[in-house]
């Protein structure tokens, strides 16, 4: 009797074990493809390569899976400008695991049980928003289910595939837990609607918009949220309003909210955890500094005209190494750039234009350094640019150049001039830049795709480094632009080298007179 019971129990356990082992799971259903209209080879392979096979082989999981088709994976490669290897390679696939988990919500839902609303992710704290609608006519119609993610939307193309306690719906797009570009982040995030509206409606500078919508752009963005942009201080409010009323001002405002590489995706990574760092200084694309202060889990951005806190953060784009390209940090209020009163204020912010400061200080333009009513444009070559120029003149040193050798005034006439030009205000393509008398002294070539600007004189070419600085009121003051080369006239020589033709004494005299006339013109306007 006992022996018969043992035998019966053994057979029962064997059959129960066999039933468990053959019960379908999410992973086994994806792999079988027997009842699927669409191919899910890439999705199932990426699950394996990301190390999620064991997790998704549990038949007791109670999830809804939005499984992207192979065509969805192929489309994403071009959309993000990455090779498909990033989803499957041993070094990158594990980094893709969070994105794969983003395709799952809890609990398991057949389409008949889905109502419009937000559904919690199976892993993490994010949600997916599902909406359904009827397409067609009174005779022939169908229900379309749309799933909205952080960075993309998908439509169910095959529904209600059983996978153990879970349900699989095949979708036409991979749901992304990050934005594809900075521009898409502005348009998709409702908290950034005010910033997005300003960015897309003020001005007609496609170059700047192209940068924001470029999948290869790499910035840390401090994006002010909400619609009530105001400060208790009326003066700061007036300054902010002026910035936002023109494209030139908006560009300056935007550059104050952009931090160049290295990109910081996690706000806490601004600080060095090893040294328990709580205060750090960063330089924005505008060239102006910001101070970040960490207090527990709160990061505060300290600006001269008012502070803001980081509320939430989003990654942007994907590289071939499966890391993000940019980051958007939503902040509690806009940061208002401080006004720079003089050219000397700009020099105090930079450590790479000291030679130009010294050259300027030893010339007839020296008084412009502290002129608070300056209107015009200053193109400031970097120290490296001057050192490169001196390689053309063997025997001459930087100190000799600063001391003021022949031709310096002629050189400065190309770098300091009226009118006031702004990088944002330049047209896409080539623009002639003239002085008051209408003489073309150089040209500016602006790329509509990269937003970069090249200045072209008769003797050389120089590129703008970063953004322009505004001296005095934006739009009615002056601009200060750092460039990577010294602009030269057609004939220029500071020594005995025959590399370039030396100017005649008459030319030197006329050059000096010209510089004095321009200086007086600046001062007369400011009087």
Short mmCIF file of C-alpha atoms in Angstrom, two decimals:
data_model
loop_
_atom_site.label_atom_id
_atom_site.label_comp_id
_atom_site.label_asym_id
_atom_site.label_seq_id
_atom_site.Cartn_x
_atom_site.Cartn_y
_atom_site.Cartn_z
CA UNK A 1 0.00 0.00 0.00
CA UNK A 2 2.68 2.45 1.01
CA UNK A 3 4.72 1.43 -2.01
CA UNK A 4 1.68 2.14 -4.26
CA UNK A 5 1.25 5.58 -2.71
CA UNK A 6 4.91 6.44 -3.30
CA UNK A 7 4.59 5.30 -6.90
CA UNK A 8 1.43 7.36 -7.41
CA UNK A 9 3.04 10.43 -5.79
CA UNK A 10 6.13 10.02 -7.97
CA UNK A 11 4.04 9.84 -11.15
CA UNK A 12 2.01 12.88 -10.03
CA UNK A 13 5.12 14.97 -9.33
CA UNK A 14 6.61 13.90 -12.65
CA UNK A 15 3.51 14.96 -14.56
CA UNK A 16 3.24 18.23 -12.57
CA UNK A 17 6.89 19.00 -13.24
CA UNK A 18 6.40 18.28 -16.93
CA UNK A 19 3.42 20.64 -17.00
CA UNK A 20 5.43 23.41 -15.36
CA UNK A 21 8.38 23.00 -17.69
CA UNK A 22 6.17 23.18 -20.79
CA UNK A 23 4.10 26.16 -19.64
CA UNK A 24 4.68 29.15 -21.91
CA UNK A 25 6.62 32.19 -20.72
CA UNK A 26 7.25 35.58 -22.32
CA UNK A 27 10.62 34.46 -23.62
CA UNK A 28 9.51 31.06 -24.96
CA UNK A 29 6.53 32.63 -26.74
CA UNK A 30 8.74 35.21 -28.40
CA UNK A 31 11.12 32.49 -29.53
CA UNK A 32 8.45 30.13 -30.92
CA UNK A 33 7.02 32.56 -33.52
CA UNK A 34 4.47 29.84 -34.38
CA UNK A 35 1.37 32.04 -34.06
CA UNK A 36 2.97 35.38 -34.85
CA UNK A 37 2.31 37.40 -38.00
CA UNK A 38 5.41 39.53 -37.45
CA UNK A 39 9.00 38.46 -36.97
CA UNK A 40 10.36 39.07 -33.46
CA UNK A 41 13.85 37.67 -33.97
CA UNK A 42 15.64 40.89 -33.07
CA UNK A 43 13.58 41.42 -29.92
CA UNK A 44 14.14 37.91 -28.61
CA UNK A 45 17.85 38.04 -29.52
CA UNK A 46 18.33 41.38 -27.76
CA UNK A 47 16.67 39.90 -24.64
CA UNK A 48 19.21 37.08 -24.70
CA UNK A 49 22.19 39.39 -25.29
CA UNK A 50 21.02 41.80 -22.59
CA UNK A 51 20.94 38.98 -20.03
CA UNK A 52 17.16 39.00 -19.52
CA UNK A 53 16.41 35.43 -20.65
CA UNK A 54 16.08 33.96 -17.16
CA UNK A 55 13.98 36.86 -15.94
CA UNK A 56 11.48 36.60 -18.80
CA UNK A 57 11.36 32.78 -18.74
CA UNK A 58 9.33 32.79 -15.53
CA UNK A 59 5.78 31.68 -16.52
CA UNK A 60 4.32 33.26 -13.38
CA UNK A 61 5.06 36.82 -14.54
CA UNK A 62 1.91 38.88 -14.87
CA UNK A 63 2.95 41.49 -17.45
CA UNK A 64 1.81 43.09 -20.68
CA UNK A 65 4.59 43.09 -23.28
CA UNK A 66 4.72 45.50 -26.21
CA UNK A 67 7.04 43.51 -28.47
CA UNK A 68 8.63 45.54 -31.30
CA UNK A 69 8.87 43.84 -34.68
CA UNK A 70 12.12 43.36 -36.56
CA UNK A 71 11.14 46.27 -38.79
CA UNK A 72 10.95 48.48 -35.67
CA UNK A 73 14.55 47.62 -34.77
CA UNK A 74 15.74 48.37 -38.30
CA UNK A 75 13.98 51.74 -38.32
CA UNK A 76 15.53 52.70 -34.98
CA UNK A 77 19.06 52.21 -36.32
CA UNK A 78 18.66 55.06 -38.80
CA UNK A 79 16.59 57.14 -36.41
CA UNK A 80 19.39 57.14 -33.81
CA UNK A 81 22.28 56.91 -36.30
CA UNK A 82 23.67 53.74 -34.72
CA UNK A 83 24.55 50.30 -35.98
CA UNK A 84 22.25 47.43 -35.06
CA UNK A 85 25.21 45.84 -33.29
CA UNK A 86 24.59 48.16 -30.34
CA UNK A 87 21.53 46.05 -29.43
CA UNK A 88 23.33 42.69 -29.55
CA UNK A 89 27.08 43.13 -28.93
CA UNK A 90 28.35 41.72 -25.59
CA UNK A 91 29.78 45.10 -24.52
CA UNK A 92 26.68 47.17 -25.31
CA UNK A 93 23.63 44.87 -25.13
CA UNK A 94 23.49 44.83 -21.29
CA UNK A 95 23.26 48.64 -21.35
CA UNK A 96 20.19 48.26 -23.56
CA UNK A 97 18.41 46.15 -20.90
CA UNK A 98 16.54 49.10 -19.27
CA UNK A 99 15.09 50.02 -22.68
CA UNK A 100 13.91 46.42 -23.18
CA UNK A 101 12.25 46.40 -19.74
CA UNK A 102 10.52 49.64 -20.74
CA UNK A 103 8.39 47.58 -23.17
CA UNK A 104 6.66 45.86 -20.20
CA UNK A 105 3.84 47.12 -18.01
CA UNK A 106 1.96 45.50 -15.14
CA UNK A 107 -0.44 43.68 -15.04
CA UNK A 108 -1.26 41.44 -18.00
CA UNK A 109 -3.98 43.04 -20.16
CA UNK A 110 -5.87 41.78 -23.18
CA UNK A 111 -6.95 44.63 -25.46
CA UNK A 112 -10.54 44.21 -24.24
CA UNK A 113 -9.42 45.22 -20.75
CA UNK A 114 -7.47 48.29 -21.84
CA UNK A 115 -8.96 51.69 -21.08
CA UNK A 116 -7.46 55.07 -21.89
CA UNK A 117 -4.94 56.08 -19.27
CA UNK A 118 -1.44 55.66 -17.85
CA UNK A 119 -0.03 52.28 -16.87
CA UNK A 120 2.85 51.62 -14.52
CA UNK A 121 6.02 50.10 -15.86
CA UNK A 122 6.75 46.53 -14.78
CA UNK A 123 10.22 47.73 -13.72
CA UNK A 124 10.95 51.21 -12.45
CA UNK A 125 8.71 54.19 -11.80
CA UNK A 126 7.90 55.32 -15.34
CA UNK A 127 4.51 54.95 -17.03
CA UNK A 128 3.21 54.37 -20.54
CA UNK A 129 0.08 56.14 -21.73
CA UNK A 130 -2.37 54.07 -23.79
CA UNK A 131 -5.20 55.49 -25.86
CA UNK A 132 -7.61 53.75 -28.17
CA UNK A 133 -9.75 55.04 -30.99
CA UNK A 134 -11.92 53.88 -33.87
CA UNK A 135 -10.78 54.26 -37.47
CA UNK A 136 -12.79 53.52 -40.61
CA UNK A 137 -16.53 54.04 -41.15
CA UNK A 138 -19.85 52.78 -39.88
CA UNK A 139 -19.62 49.60 -41.95
CA UNK A 140 -15.96 48.66 -41.62
CA UNK A 141 -13.95 49.91 -38.66
CA UNK A 142 -11.28 48.80 -36.24
CA UNK A 143 -9.88 49.83 -32.88
CA UNK A 144 -6.39 51.31 -32.90
CA UNK A 145 -4.34 51.15 -29.72
CA UNK A 146 -1.61 53.79 -29.41
CA UNK A 147 1.07 53.56 -26.73
CA UNK A 148 2.92 56.78 -25.86
CA UNK A 149 6.38 56.49 -24.31
CA UNK A 150 8.86 59.13 -23.23
CA UNK A 151 10.67 59.27 -26.57
CA UNK A 152 8.40 57.49 -29.06
CA UNK A 153 4.90 56.23 -29.77
CA UNK A 154 3.82 52.81 -31.02
CA UNK A 155 0.70 51.18 -32.43
CA UNK A 156 -0.38 47.57 -31.75
CA UNK A 157 -0.29 45.59 -35.00
CA UNK A 158 -1.03 42.12 -33.57
CA UNK A 159 -2.76 41.70 -30.22
CA UNK A 160 -3.57 39.25 -27.44
CA UNK A 161 -0.83 36.63 -27.68
CA UNK A 162 -0.86 34.49 -24.53
CA UNK A 163 2.47 33.91 -22.78
CA UNK A 164 1.80 32.10 -19.51
CA UNK A 165 0.22 34.61 -17.17
CA UNK A 166 1.36 37.45 -19.44
CA UNK A 167 0.06 38.92 -22.70
CA UNK A 168 2.11 40.01 -25.71
CA UNK A 169 1.05 42.71 -28.17
CA UNK A 170 3.29 43.26 -31.20
CA UNK A 171 3.95 46.95 -31.95
CA UNK A 172 5.40 48.82 -34.92
CA UNK A 173 7.89 50.97 -32.97
CA UNK A 174 10.30 50.49 -30.08
CA UNK A 175 9.10 52.46 -27.07
CA UNK A 176 12.01 54.63 -25.98
CA UNK A 177 12.64 55.67 -22.35
CA UNK A 178 14.69 58.61 -23.67
CA UNK A 179 14.31 61.39 -26.25
CA UNK A 180 15.84 60.99 -29.70
CA UNK A 181 16.95 64.67 -29.87
CA UNK A 182 16.86 67.75 -27.67
CA UNK A 183 14.19 69.18 -29.96
CA UNK A 184 11.99 66.12 -29.56
CA UNK A 185 12.32 66.41 -25.79
CA UNK A 186 11.03 69.98 -25.91
CA UNK A 187 8.06 69.05 -28.08
CA UNK A 188 7.12 65.80 -26.27
CA UNK A 189 7.41 66.98 -22.66
CA UNK A 190 4.37 69.04 -21.67
CA UNK A 191 6.32 70.65 -18.82
CA UNK A 192 8.53 72.31 -21.46
CA UNK A 193 5.74 73.69 -23.65
CA UNK A 194 6.63 77.34 -22.97
CA UNK A 195 10.29 76.82 -23.81
CA UNK A 196 9.36 74.83 -26.90
CA UNK A 197 6.96 77.51 -28.14
CA UNK A 198 9.55 80.26 -27.72
CA UNK A 199 12.22 78.19 -29.43
CA UNK A 200 10.14 77.33 -32.48
CA UNK A 201 8.29 80.61 -33.01
CA UNK A 202 10.73 83.42 -32.26
CA UNK A 203 12.97 84.23 -35.19
CA UNK A 204 13.64 82.22 -38.29
CA UNK A 205 17.10 80.85 -37.60
CA UNK A 206 16.95 77.30 -38.91
CA UNK A 207 20.60 76.70 -37.99
CA UNK A 208 19.87 76.77 -34.26
CA UNK A 209 16.81 74.56 -34.65
CA UNK A 210 18.86 72.15 -36.74
CA UNK A 211 21.34 71.80 -33.86
CA UNK A 212 18.54 71.04 -31.39
CA UNK A 213 17.05 68.46 -33.75
CA UNK A 214 20.38 66.88 -34.73
CA UNK A 215 20.67 63.32 -33.40
CA UNK A 216 24.44 63.80 -32.97
CA UNK A 217 24.23 66.95 -30.81
CA UNK A 218 25.87 66.57 -27.39
CA UNK A 219 24.86 69.00 -24.64
CA UNK A 220 23.66 69.08 -21.06
CA UNK A 221 20.46 71.15 -21.16
CA UNK A 222 19.03 73.06 -18.20
CA UNK A 223 15.42 73.38 -19.35
CA UNK A 224 13.09 75.73 -17.42
CA UNK A 225 9.67 74.17 -16.92
CA UNK A 226 6.22 75.63 -16.46
CA UNK A 227 4.63 78.71 -18.00
CA UNK A 228 4.82 81.28 -15.21
CA UNK A 229 8.30 82.63 -15.81
CA UNK A 230 8.60 85.53 -13.42
CA UNK A 231 10.86 86.88 -10.69
CA UNK A 232 9.92 89.07 -7.71
CA UNK A 233 12.53 91.59 -8.89
CA UNK A 234 11.03 93.87 -11.57
CA UNK A 235 14.44 94.64 -13.09
CA UNK A 236 15.26 90.96 -13.57
CA UNK A 237 11.79 90.42 -15.05
CA UNK A 238 12.35 93.24 -17.52
CA UNK A 239 15.72 91.77 -18.52
CA UNK A 240 14.16 88.32 -19.02
CA UNK A 241 11.35 89.78 -21.13
CA UNK A 242 13.85 91.53 -23.36
CA UNK A 243 15.87 88.36 -23.84
CA UNK A 244 12.75 86.47 -24.91
CA UNK A 245 11.45 89.15 -27.29
CA UNK A 246 13.97 88.63 -30.09
CA UNK A 247 15.85 85.78 -31.63
CA UNK A 248 19.19 87.32 -30.68
CA UNK A 249 18.13 87.58 -27.05
CA UNK A 250 16.58 84.12 -27.04
CA UNK A 251 19.79 82.66 -28.45
CA UNK A 252 21.77 84.27 -25.64
CA UNK A 253 19.21 82.98 -23.12
CA UNK A 254 19.43 79.47 -24.61
CA UNK A 255 23.23 79.44 -24.58
CA UNK A 256 23.12 80.23 -20.85
CA UNK A 257 21.14 77.00 -20.37
CA UNK A 258 23.48 74.77 -22.40
CA UNK A 259 26.57 73.10 -20.95
CA UNK A 260 29.04 71.65 -23.50
CA UNK A 261 30.64 68.22 -23.16
CA UNK A 262 31.24 66.16 -21.15
CA UNK A 263 27.51 65.53 -20.95
CA UNK A 264 26.12 64.95 -17.44
CA UNK A 265 23.11 62.61 -17.42
CA UNK A 266 22.72 62.21 -13.67
CA UNK A 267 22.65 65.50 -11.77
CA UNK A 268 24.61 63.96 -8.90
CA UNK A 269 27.48 63.26 -11.34
CA UNK A 270 28.23 66.98 -11.50
CA UNK A 271 29.92 66.39 -8.15
CA UNK A 272 32.88 64.22 -7.20
CA UNK A 273 31.48 61.56 -4.88
CA UNK A 274 34.96 60.43 -3.82
CA UNK A 275 35.76 63.80 -2.28
CA UNK A 276 32.19 64.44 -1.09
CA UNK A 277 32.11 67.51 -3.29
CA UNK A 278 29.02 69.67 -2.79
CA UNK A 279 29.86 72.78 -4.87
CA UNK A 280 31.04 72.83 -8.47
CA UNK A 281 31.43 75.51 -11.14
CA UNK A 282 30.45 74.85 -14.76
CA UNK A 283 30.83 76.98 -17.87
CA UNK A 284 27.81 77.34 -20.12
CA UNK A 285 27.91 77.56 -23.91
CA UNK A 286 27.49 81.32 -23.51
CA UNK A 287 30.87 81.34 -21.77
CA UNK A 288 29.24 82.50 -18.53
CA UNK A 289 29.75 80.42 -15.37
CA UNK A 290 27.13 78.79 -13.15
CA UNK A 291 27.58 77.33 -9.67
CA UNK A 292 25.87 74.06 -8.72
CA UNK A 293 25.28 73.23 -5.05
CA UNK A 294 24.30 69.78 -3.79
CA UNK A 295 22.32 69.42 -0.58
CA UNK A 296 21.27 65.79 -0.09
CA UNK A 297 19.38 64.78 -3.22
CA UNK A 298 18.65 68.37 -4.23
CA UNK A 299 20.85 70.14 -6.80
CA UNK A 300 20.54 73.94 -6.90
CA UNK A 301 21.85 76.05 -9.77
CA UNK A 302 23.15 79.36 -8.48
CA UNK A 303 22.99 82.31 -10.89
CA UNK A 304 23.61 86.02 -10.15
CA UNK A 305 19.99 86.86 -11.06
CA UNK A 306 18.25 84.00 -9.25
CA UNK A 307 18.56 80.30 -8.47
CA UNK A 308 16.78 77.19 -9.77
CA UNK A 309 16.63 73.55 -8.69
CA UNK A 310 16.80 70.43 -10.86
CA UNK A 311 13.38 68.75 -10.72
CA UNK A 312 13.82 65.75 -13.04
CA UNK A 313 16.18 64.48 -15.73
CA UNK A 314 15.93 62.74 -19.11
CA UNK A 315 18.51 61.15 -21.38
CA UNK A 316 18.70 62.03 -25.07
CA UNK A 317 19.90 59.94 -28.02
CA UNK A 318 22.12 56.88 -28.19
CA UNK A 319 25.75 56.36 -29.20
CA UNK A 320 27.43 53.30 -30.68
CA UNK A 321 28.64 52.48 -27.15
CA UNK A 322 25.02 52.46 -25.87
CA UNK A 323 25.45 55.63 -23.83
CA UNK A 324 23.33 58.77 -24.20
CA UNK A 325 24.36 61.74 -26.34
CA UNK A 326 22.71 64.55 -24.39
CA UNK A 327 20.75 65.14 -21.20
CA UNK A 328 17.80 67.38 -20.36
CA UNK A 329 17.46 68.48 -16.74
CA UNK A 330 14.14 70.17 -15.99
CA UNK A 331 14.69 73.16 -13.68
CA UNK A 332 12.22 75.06 -11.54
CA UNK A 333 12.59 78.44 -13.25
CA UNK A 334 14.57 80.12 -16.04
CA UNK A 335 18.09 81.40 -15.44
CA UNK A 336 18.54 85.03 -16.45
CA UNK A 337 22.01 85.74 -17.89
CA UNK A 338 23.84 88.60 -16.19
CA UNK A 339 24.63 91.71 -18.19
CA UNK A 340 28.29 92.27 -19.06
CA UNK A 341 28.95 96.01 -18.92
CA UNK A 342 32.31 96.25 -20.69
CA UNK A 343 34.70 94.31 -22.87
CA UNK A 344 36.97 93.93 -19.86
CA UNK A 345 34.18 91.97 -18.15
CA UNK A 346 34.39 89.45 -20.97
CA UNK A 347 38.16 89.17 -20.73
CA UNK A 348 37.79 88.40 -17.01
CA UNK A 349 35.74 85.31 -17.90
CA UNK A 350 38.32 83.78 -20.24
CA UNK A 351 41.84 82.50 -19.72
CA UNK A 352 42.62 81.90 -23.41
CA UNK A 353 42.55 85.43 -24.87
CA UNK A 354 45.19 87.17 -22.75
CA UNK A 355 47.45 88.08 -25.69
CA UNK A 356 44.65 89.92 -27.46
CA UNK A 357 43.89 91.81 -24.23
CA UNK A 358 47.52 92.89 -24.01
CA UNK A 359 47.66 93.87 -27.69
CA UNK A 360 44.44 95.85 -27.31
CA UNK A 361 45.70 97.55 -24.18
CA UNK A 362 48.79 98.82 -26.00
CA UNK A 363 46.86 100.20 -28.97
CA UNK A 364 44.67 103.20 -29.74
CA UNK A 365 41.67 100.98 -29.00
CA UNK A 366 42.64 100.64 -25.31
CA UNK A 367 39.84 102.95 -24.14
CA UNK A 368 37.23 100.56 -25.49
CA UNK A 369 38.07 98.06 -22.76
CA UNK A 370 36.10 100.02 -20.15
CA UNK A 371 33.60 101.77 -22.42
CA UNK A 372 30.09 101.09 -21.04
CA UNK A 373 28.35 102.48 -24.11
CA UNK A 374 30.28 100.44 -26.67
CA UNK A 375 28.31 99.44 -29.76
CA UNK A 376 30.06 97.35 -32.33
CA UNK A 377 31.78 94.00 -32.66
CA UNK A 378 35.03 92.66 -31.22
CA UNK A 379 36.54 89.52 -32.73
CA UNK A 380 39.07 88.20 -30.20
CA UNK A 381 41.64 85.62 -31.41
CA UNK A 382 42.74 83.02 -28.87
CA UNK A 383 46.28 82.87 -27.51
CA UNK A 384 46.90 79.78 -29.66
CA UNK A 385 45.83 81.75 -32.73
CA UNK A 386 48.45 84.45 -32.04
CA UNK A 387 51.17 81.89 -31.42
CA UNK A 388 50.30 80.19 -34.71
CA UNK A 389 50.53 83.53 -36.51
CA UNK A 390 53.99 84.17 -35.08
CA UNK A 391 55.31 80.99 -36.69
CA UNK A 392 55.12 82.93 -39.96
CA UNK A 393 57.59 85.47 -38.59
CA UNK A 394 60.72 83.74 -37.26
CA UNK A 395 62.52 85.72 -34.59
CA UNK A 396 59.50 87.58 -33.32
CA UNK A 397 58.19 86.81 -29.86
CA UNK A 398 54.80 87.26 -28.23
CA UNK A 399 56.21 90.03 -26.04
CA UNK A 400 57.41 91.94 -29.10
CA UNK A 401 54.03 91.54 -30.70
CA UNK A 402 52.27 92.84 -27.60
CA UNK A 403 54.67 95.79 -27.38
CA UNK A 404 53.20 97.08 -30.63
CA UNK A 405 55.12 96.49 -33.83
CA UNK A 406 54.15 97.82 -37.22
CA UNK A 407 50.89 96.62 -38.67
CA UNK A 408 49.13 96.05 -35.35
CA UNK A 409 46.63 98.87 -35.83
CA UNK A 410 45.85 97.59 -39.31
CA UNK A 411 45.27 94.17 -37.81
CA UNK A 412 42.95 95.49 -35.09
CA UNK A 413 40.84 97.34 -37.65
CA UNK A 414 39.60 93.97 -38.92
CA UNK A 415 38.86 92.71 -35.41
CA UNK A 416 37.04 95.77 -34.02
CA UNK A 417 34.38 97.39 -36.13
CA UNK A 418 30.83 98.57 -36.52
CA UNK A 419 28.09 97.45 -36.95
CA UNK A 420 27.15 95.10 -34.11
CA UNK A 421 26.78 91.58 -35.47
CA UNK A 422 25.54 88.51 -33.61
CA UNK A 423 26.11 84.87 -34.47
CA UNK A 424 22.38 84.21 -34.11
CA UNK A 425 21.50 87.18 -36.30
CA UNK A 426 23.71 86.19 -39.23
CA UNK A 427 21.95 84.72 -42.24
CA UNK A 428 22.64 81.14 -43.21
CA UNK A 429 25.26 81.26 -46.04
CA UNK A 430 27.70 84.13 -46.72
CA UNK A 431 27.16 87.65 -45.38
CA UNK A 432 29.23 90.73 -46.16
CA UNK A 433 30.30 92.73 -43.09
CA UNK A 434 30.86 96.44 -43.73
CA UNK A 435 32.03 99.40 -41.71
CA UNK A 436 30.04 102.65 -41.56
CA UNK A 437 31.40 103.94 -44.86
CA UNK A 438 30.15 100.80 -46.62
CA UNK A 439 33.54 99.15 -47.17
CA UNK A 440 33.50 95.35 -47.05
CA UNK A 441 36.25 94.31 -44.63
CA UNK A 442 35.35 90.65 -44.18
CA UNK A 443 32.66 88.07 -44.74
CA UNK A 444 30.87 85.63 -42.47
CA UNK A 445 29.87 82.16 -43.64
CA UNK A 446 27.24 80.49 -41.46
CA UNK A 447 26.39 76.80 -41.83
CA UNK A 448 22.67 76.05 -41.74
CA UNK A 449 23.32 72.47 -40.60
CA UNK A 450 25.90 72.90 -37.82
CA UNK A 451 25.25 76.56 -36.83
CA UNK A 452 29.01 77.22 -37.04
CA UNK A 453 30.35 80.54 -38.33
CA UNK A 454 33.55 81.24 -40.27
CA UNK A 455 34.92 84.76 -40.72
CA UNK A 456 36.82 85.34 -43.96
CA UNK A 457 39.21 88.27 -44.47
CA UNK A 458 41.41 88.96 -47.47
CA UNK A 459 44.32 87.13 -45.89
CA UNK A 460 42.89 84.36 -43.64
CA UNK A 461 39.88 82.55 -42.19
CA UNK A 462 38.80 82.16 -38.56
CA UNK A 463 36.01 80.19 -36.89
CA UNK A 464 33.87 81.38 -34.00
CA UNK A 465 34.63 79.56 -30.74
CA UNK A 466 31.45 78.93 -28.79
CA UNK A 467 28.77 81.59 -28.51
CA UNK A 468 29.05 85.36 -28.59
CA UNK A 469 29.11 87.56 -25.49
CA UNK A 470 26.85 90.59 -25.24
CA UNK A 471 28.26 93.84 -23.89
CA UNK A 472 25.56 96.08 -22.46
CA UNK A 473 21.88 95.61 -23.36
CA UNK A 474 21.26 92.67 -25.67
CA UNK A 475 20.26 93.91 -29.10
CA UNK A 476 21.45 97.49 -28.57
CA UNK A 477 24.94 97.08 -27.15
CA UNK A 478 28.04 95.37 -28.50
CA UNK A 479 29.15 91.80 -29.09
CA UNK A 480 32.36 89.98 -28.29
CA UNK A 481 33.19 86.87 -30.32
CA UNK A 482 36.18 84.60 -29.67
CA UNK A 483 37.78 83.23 -32.85
CA UNK A 484 40.34 80.48 -33.49
CA UNK A 485 42.66 82.36 -35.87
CA UNK A 486 43.97 85.89 -36.42
CA UNK A 487 42.27 87.61 -39.34
CA UNK A 488 44.75 89.22 -41.72
CA UNK A 489 44.51 91.88 -44.41
CA UNK A 490 45.74 91.09 -47.90
CA UNK A 491 49.23 92.44 -47.13
CA UNK A 492 50.48 92.17 -43.57
CA UNK A 493 53.94 91.99 -42.00
CA UNK A 494 55.16 92.59 -38.47
CA UNK A 495 58.81 91.91 -39.18
CA UNK A 496 61.44 91.49 -41.82
CA UNK A 497 60.10 88.12 -43.02
CA UNK A 498 59.14 88.05 -46.67
CA UNK A 499 56.19 85.83 -46.05
CA UNK A 500 53.88 88.80 -46.62
CA UNK A 501 54.43 92.20 -48.19
CA UNK A 502 55.16 94.90 -45.65
CA UNK A 503 52.86 97.96 -45.68
CA UNK A 504 54.26 101.32 -46.76
CA UNK A 505 54.71 104.17 -44.25
CA UNK A 506 51.71 105.89 -45.85
CA UNK A 507 49.60 102.79 -45.35
CA UNK A 508 50.68 102.61 -41.71
CA UNK A 509 49.77 106.27 -41.21
CA UNK A 510 46.38 105.82 -42.86
CA UNK A 511 45.78 102.70 -40.77
CA UNK A 512 46.47 104.61 -37.56
CA UNK A 513 44.25 107.52 -38.63
CA UNK A 514 41.53 105.04 -39.53
CA UNK A 515 41.71 103.40 -36.10
CA UNK A 516 41.47 106.77 -34.35
CA UNK A 517 38.46 107.76 -36.49
CA UNK A 518 36.69 104.49 -35.70
CA UNK A 519 37.44 104.88 -31.99
CA UNK A 520 36.04 108.42 -31.99
CA UNK A 521 33.00 107.16 -33.84
CA UNK A 522 32.39 104.61 -31.09
CA UNK A 523 32.86 107.24 -28.39
CA UNK A 524 30.70 109.80 -30.18
CA UNK A 525 27.83 107.38 -30.36
CA UNK A 526 28.15 106.59 -26.66
CA UNK A 527 28.25 110.26 -25.69
#
